[in-house]
PDB file of C-alpha atoms in Angstrom:
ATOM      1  CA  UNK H 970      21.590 -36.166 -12.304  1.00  0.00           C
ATOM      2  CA  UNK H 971      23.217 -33.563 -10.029  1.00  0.00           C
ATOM      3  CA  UNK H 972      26.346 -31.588 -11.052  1.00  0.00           C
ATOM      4  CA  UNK H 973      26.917 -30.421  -7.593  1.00  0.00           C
ATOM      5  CA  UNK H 974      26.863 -26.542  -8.994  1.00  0.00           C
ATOM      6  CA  UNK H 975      22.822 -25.942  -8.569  1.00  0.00           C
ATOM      7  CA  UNK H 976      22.335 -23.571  -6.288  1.00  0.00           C
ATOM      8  CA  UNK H 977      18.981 -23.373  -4.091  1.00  0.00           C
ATOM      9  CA  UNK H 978      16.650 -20.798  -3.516  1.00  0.00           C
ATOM     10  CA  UNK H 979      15.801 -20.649   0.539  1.00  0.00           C
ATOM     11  CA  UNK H 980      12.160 -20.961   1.067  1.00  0.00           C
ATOM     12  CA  UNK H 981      10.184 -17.822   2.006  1.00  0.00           C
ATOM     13  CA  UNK H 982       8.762 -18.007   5.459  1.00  0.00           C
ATOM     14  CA  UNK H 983       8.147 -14.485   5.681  1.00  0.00           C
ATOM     15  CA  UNK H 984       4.324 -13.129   5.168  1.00  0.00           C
ATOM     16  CA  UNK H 985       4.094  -9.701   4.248  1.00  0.00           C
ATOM     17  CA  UNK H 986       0.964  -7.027   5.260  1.00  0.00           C
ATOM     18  CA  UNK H 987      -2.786  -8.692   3.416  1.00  0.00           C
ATOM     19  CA  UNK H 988      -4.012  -6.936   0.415  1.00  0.00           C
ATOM     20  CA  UNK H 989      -6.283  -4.452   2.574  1.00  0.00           C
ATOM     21  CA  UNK H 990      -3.094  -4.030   5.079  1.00  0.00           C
ATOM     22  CA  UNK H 991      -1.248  -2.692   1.872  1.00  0.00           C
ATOM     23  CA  UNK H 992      -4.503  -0.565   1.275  1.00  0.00           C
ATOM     24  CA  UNK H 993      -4.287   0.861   4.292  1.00  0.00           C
ATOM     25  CA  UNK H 994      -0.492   2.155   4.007  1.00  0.00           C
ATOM     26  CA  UNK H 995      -0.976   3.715   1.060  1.00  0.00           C
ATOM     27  CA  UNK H 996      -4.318   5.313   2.122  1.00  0.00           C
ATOM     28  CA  UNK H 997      -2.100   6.726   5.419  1.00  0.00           C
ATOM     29  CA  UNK H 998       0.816   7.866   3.519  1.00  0.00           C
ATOM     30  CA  UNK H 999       1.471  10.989   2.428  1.00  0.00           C
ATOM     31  CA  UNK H1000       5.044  10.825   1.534  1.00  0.00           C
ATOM     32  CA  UNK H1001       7.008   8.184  -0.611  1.00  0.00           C
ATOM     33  CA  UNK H1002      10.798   7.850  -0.891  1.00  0.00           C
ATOM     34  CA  UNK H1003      12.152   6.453  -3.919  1.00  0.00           C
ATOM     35  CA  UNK H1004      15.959   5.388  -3.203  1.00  0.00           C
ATOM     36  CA  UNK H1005      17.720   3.939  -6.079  1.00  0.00           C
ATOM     37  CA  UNK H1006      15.364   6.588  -8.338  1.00  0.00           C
ATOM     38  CA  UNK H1007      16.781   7.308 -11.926  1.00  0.00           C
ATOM     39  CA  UNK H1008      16.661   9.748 -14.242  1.00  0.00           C
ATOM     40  CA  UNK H1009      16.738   6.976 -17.236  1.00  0.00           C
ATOM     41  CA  UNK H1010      13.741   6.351 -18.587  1.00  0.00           C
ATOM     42  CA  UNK H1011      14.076   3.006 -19.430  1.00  0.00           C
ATOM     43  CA  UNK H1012      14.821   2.127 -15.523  1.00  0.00           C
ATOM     44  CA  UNK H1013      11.764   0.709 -13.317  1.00  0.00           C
ATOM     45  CA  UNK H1014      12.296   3.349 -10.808  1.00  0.00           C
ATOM     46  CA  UNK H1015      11.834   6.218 -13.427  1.00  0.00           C
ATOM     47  CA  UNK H1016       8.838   4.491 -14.587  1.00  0.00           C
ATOM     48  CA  UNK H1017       7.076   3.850 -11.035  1.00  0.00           C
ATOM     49  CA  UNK H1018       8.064   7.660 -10.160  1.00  0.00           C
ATOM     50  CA  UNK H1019       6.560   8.917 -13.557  1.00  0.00           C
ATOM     51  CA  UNK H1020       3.275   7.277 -12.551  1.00  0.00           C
ATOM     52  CA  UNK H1021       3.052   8.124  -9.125  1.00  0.00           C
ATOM     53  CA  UNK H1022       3.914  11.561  -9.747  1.00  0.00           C
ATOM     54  CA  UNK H1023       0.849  12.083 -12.645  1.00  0.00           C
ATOM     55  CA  UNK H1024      -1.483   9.560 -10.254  1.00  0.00           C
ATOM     56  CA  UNK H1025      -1.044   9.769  -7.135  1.00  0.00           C
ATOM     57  CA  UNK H1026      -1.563  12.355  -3.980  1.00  0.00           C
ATOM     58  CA  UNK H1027       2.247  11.716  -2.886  1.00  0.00           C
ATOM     59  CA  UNK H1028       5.000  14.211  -2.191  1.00  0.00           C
ATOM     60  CA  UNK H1029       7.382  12.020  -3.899  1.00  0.00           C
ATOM     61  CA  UNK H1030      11.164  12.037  -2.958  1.00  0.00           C
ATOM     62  CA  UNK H1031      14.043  11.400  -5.257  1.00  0.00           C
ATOM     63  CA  UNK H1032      17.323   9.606  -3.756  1.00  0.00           C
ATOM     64  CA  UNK H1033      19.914   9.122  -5.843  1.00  0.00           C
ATOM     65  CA  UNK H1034      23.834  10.720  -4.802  1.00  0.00           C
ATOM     66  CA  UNK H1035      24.488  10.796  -8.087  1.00  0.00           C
ATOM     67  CA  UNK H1036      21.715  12.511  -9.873  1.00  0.00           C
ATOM     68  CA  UNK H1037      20.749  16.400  -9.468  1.00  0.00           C
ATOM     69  CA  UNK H1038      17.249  16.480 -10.424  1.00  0.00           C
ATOM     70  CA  UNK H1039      14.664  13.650 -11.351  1.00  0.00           C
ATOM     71  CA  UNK H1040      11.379  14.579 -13.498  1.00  0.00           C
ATOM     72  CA  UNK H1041      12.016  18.341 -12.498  1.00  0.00           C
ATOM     73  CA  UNK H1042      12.242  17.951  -8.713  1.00  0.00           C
ATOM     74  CA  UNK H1043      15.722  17.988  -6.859  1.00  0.00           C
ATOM     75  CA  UNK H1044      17.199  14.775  -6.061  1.00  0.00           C
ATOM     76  CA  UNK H1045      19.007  13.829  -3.037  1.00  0.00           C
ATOM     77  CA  UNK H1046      21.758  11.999  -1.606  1.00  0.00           C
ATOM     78  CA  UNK H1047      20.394  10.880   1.432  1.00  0.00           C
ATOM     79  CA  UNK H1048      17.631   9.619   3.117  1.00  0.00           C
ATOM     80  CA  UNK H1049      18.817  12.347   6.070  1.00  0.00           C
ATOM     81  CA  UNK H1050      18.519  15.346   3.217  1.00  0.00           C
ATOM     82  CA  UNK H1051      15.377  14.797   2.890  1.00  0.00           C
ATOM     83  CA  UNK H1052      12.931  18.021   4.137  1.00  0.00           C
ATOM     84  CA  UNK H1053      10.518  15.367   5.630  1.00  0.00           C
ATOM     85  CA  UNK H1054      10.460  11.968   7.206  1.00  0.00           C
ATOM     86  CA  UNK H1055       9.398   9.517   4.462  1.00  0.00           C
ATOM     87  CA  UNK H1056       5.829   7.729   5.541  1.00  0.00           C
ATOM     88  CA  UNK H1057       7.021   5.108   2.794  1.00  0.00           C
ATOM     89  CA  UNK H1058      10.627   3.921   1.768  1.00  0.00           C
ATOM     90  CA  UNK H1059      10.406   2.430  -1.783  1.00  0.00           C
ATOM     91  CA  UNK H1060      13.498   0.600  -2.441  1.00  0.00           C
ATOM     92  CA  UNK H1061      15.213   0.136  -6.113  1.00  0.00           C
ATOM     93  CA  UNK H1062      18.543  -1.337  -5.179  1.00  0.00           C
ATOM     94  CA  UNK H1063      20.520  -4.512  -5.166  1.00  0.00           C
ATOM     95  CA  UNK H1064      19.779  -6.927  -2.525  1.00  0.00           C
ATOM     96  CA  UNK H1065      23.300  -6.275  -1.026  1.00  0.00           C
ATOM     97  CA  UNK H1066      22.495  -2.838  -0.318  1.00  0.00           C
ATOM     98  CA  UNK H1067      19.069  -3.529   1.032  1.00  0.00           C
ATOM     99  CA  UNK H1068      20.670  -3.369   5.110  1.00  0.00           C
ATOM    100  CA  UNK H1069      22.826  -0.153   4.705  1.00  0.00           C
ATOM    101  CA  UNK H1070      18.625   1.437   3.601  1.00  0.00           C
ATOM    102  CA  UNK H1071      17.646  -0.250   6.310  1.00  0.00           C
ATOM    103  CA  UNK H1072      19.515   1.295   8.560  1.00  0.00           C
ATOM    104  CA  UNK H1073      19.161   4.598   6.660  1.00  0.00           C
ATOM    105  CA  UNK H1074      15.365   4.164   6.846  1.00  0.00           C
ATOM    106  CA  UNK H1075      15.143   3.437  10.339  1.00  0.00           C
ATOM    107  CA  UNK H1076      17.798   6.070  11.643  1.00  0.00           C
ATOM    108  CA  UNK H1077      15.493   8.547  10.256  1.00  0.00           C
ATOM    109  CA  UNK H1078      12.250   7.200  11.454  1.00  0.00           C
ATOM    110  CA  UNK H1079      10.423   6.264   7.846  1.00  0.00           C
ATOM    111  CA  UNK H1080       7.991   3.872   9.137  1.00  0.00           C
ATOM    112  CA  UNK H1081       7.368   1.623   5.510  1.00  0.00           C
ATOM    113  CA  UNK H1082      10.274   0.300   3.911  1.00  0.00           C
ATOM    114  CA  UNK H1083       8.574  -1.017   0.613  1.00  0.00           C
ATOM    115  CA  UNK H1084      11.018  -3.581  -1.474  1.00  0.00           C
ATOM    116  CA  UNK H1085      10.239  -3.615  -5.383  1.00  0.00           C
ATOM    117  CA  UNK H1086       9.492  -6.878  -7.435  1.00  0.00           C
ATOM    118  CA  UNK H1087      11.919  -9.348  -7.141  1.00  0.00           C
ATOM    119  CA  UNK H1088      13.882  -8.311  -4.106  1.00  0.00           C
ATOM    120  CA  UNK H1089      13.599 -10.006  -0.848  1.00  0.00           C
ATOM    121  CA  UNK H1090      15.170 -10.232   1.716  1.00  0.00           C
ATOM    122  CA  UNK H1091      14.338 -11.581   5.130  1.00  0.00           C
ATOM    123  CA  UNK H1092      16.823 -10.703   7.865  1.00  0.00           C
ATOM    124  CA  UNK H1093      16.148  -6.949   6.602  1.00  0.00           C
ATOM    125  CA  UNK H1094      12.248  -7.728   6.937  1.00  0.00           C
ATOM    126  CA  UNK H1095      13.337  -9.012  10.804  1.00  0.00           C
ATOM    127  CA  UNK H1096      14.862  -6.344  11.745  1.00  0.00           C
ATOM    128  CA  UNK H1097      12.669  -3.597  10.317  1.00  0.00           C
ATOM    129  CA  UNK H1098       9.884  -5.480  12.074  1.00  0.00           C
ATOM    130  CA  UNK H1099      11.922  -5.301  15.483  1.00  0.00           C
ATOM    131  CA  UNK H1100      12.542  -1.712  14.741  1.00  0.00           C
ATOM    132  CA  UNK H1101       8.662  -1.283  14.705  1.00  0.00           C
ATOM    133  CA  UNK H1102       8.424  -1.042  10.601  1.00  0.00           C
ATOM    134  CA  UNK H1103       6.112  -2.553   8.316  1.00  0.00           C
ATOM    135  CA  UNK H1104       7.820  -4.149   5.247  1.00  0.00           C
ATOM    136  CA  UNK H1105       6.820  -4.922   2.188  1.00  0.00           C
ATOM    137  CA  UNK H1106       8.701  -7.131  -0.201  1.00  0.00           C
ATOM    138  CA  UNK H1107       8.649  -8.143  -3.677  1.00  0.00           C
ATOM    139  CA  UNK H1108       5.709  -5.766  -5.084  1.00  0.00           C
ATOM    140  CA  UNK H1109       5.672  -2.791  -7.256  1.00  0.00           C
ATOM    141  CA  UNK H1110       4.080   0.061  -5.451  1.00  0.00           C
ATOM    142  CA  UNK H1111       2.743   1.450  -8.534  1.00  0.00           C
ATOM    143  CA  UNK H1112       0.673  -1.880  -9.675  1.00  0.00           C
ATOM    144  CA  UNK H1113      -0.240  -1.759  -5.932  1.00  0.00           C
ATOM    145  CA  UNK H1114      -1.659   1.962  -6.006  1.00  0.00           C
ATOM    146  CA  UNK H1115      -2.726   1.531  -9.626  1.00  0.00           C
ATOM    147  CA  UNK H1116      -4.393  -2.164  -8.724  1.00  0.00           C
ATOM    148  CA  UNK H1117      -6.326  -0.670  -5.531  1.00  0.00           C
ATOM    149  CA  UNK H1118      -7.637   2.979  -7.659  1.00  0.00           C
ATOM    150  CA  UNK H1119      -8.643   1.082 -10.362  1.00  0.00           C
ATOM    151  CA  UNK H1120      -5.905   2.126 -12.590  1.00  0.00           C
ATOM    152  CA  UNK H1121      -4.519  -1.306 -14.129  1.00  0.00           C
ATOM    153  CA  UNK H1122      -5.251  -0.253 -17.240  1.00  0.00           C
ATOM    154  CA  UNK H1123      -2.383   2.112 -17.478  1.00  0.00           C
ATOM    155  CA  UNK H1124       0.655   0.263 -19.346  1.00  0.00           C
ATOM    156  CA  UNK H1125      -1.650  -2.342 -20.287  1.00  0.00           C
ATOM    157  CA  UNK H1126      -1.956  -4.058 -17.421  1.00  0.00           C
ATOM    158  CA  UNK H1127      -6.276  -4.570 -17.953  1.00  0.00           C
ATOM    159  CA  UNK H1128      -7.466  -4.622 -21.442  1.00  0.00           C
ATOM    160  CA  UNK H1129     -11.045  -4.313 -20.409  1.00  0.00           C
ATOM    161  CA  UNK H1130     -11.663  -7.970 -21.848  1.00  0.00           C
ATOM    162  CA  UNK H1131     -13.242 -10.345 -19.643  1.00  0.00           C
ATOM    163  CA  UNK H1132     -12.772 -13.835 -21.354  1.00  0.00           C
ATOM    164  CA  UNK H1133     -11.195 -17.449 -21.080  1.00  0.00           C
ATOM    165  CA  UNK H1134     -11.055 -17.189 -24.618  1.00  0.00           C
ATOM    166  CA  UNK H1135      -7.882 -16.749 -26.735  1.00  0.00           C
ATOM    167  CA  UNK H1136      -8.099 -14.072 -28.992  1.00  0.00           C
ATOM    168  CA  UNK H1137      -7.911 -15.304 -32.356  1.00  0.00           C
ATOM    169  CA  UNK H1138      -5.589 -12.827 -34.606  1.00  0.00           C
ATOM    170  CA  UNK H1139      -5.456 -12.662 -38.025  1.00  0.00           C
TER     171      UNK H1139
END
């Protein structure tokens, strides 16, 4: 029975870059730009930048107006403060936002705007694509990087069990 208030989730119609396509980008970048990065460890952001700064080859970028430094590197306000064009915008905000870092993203010619788990958005994946970006949506750059160099097992993410076993605890 119906109560009139459900509300529906549009279907996704969008396809986002294969598993070796997303490969490839991070093999090519060199750069990453975290906007919505925080200082608080408990956020994703902080968590994704702590592990691509000790794992990866990335000159990592911290934007956040608000905060003056992020795991001991400066952070800035802007994508435009930024010393360097970003090969790889990594996106941490609310799905409202996601066309104002769009627009950020493309006025300063980052060609990967990367949107985390659970945010998606597909007019913004549109026009990024007409603007000549690639977009990815809805995956964590760090299980990405971590899933492709073999490094699942950090967090817990691969136990090193192969079984369709339960494990029995006592």
């Amino acid at each position: 029975m119906s109560t009139g208030t459900e509300q529906t989730t549009p279907a996704r119609t969008w396809e986002g870059p294969s598993a070796p396509e997303r490969l490839n980008l991070l093999r090519q970048a060199k750069s990453i730009a975290i906007v919505g990065a925080s200082d608080k460890p408990s956020r994703a952001s902080y968590f994704v930048a702590t592990y691509l700064q000790s794992s990866s080859p990335y000159r990592l970028y911290f934007v956040n107006p608000v905060a003056k430094e992020i795991l001991g590197q400066p952070a800035y306000a802007s994508l435009a403060d930024l010393p360097e064009v970003p090969d790889v915008v990594d996106v941490f905000r609310k799905h409202d936002d996601l066309p104002s870092v769009l627009a950020e993203a493309r006025d300063v010619g980052a060609r990967t705007l990367w949107l985390q788990l659970g945010s998606w958005h597909e007019g913004v994946a549109r026009d990024a694509e007409d603007a000549g970006m690639t977009v990815v949506m809805d995956r964590c750059i760090k299980i990405e990087h971590a899933r492709f160099h073999g490094g699942l097992n950090l967090a817990g993410f691969n136990t090193g069990v192969i079984s369709s076993k339960r494990q029995i605890t006592t």
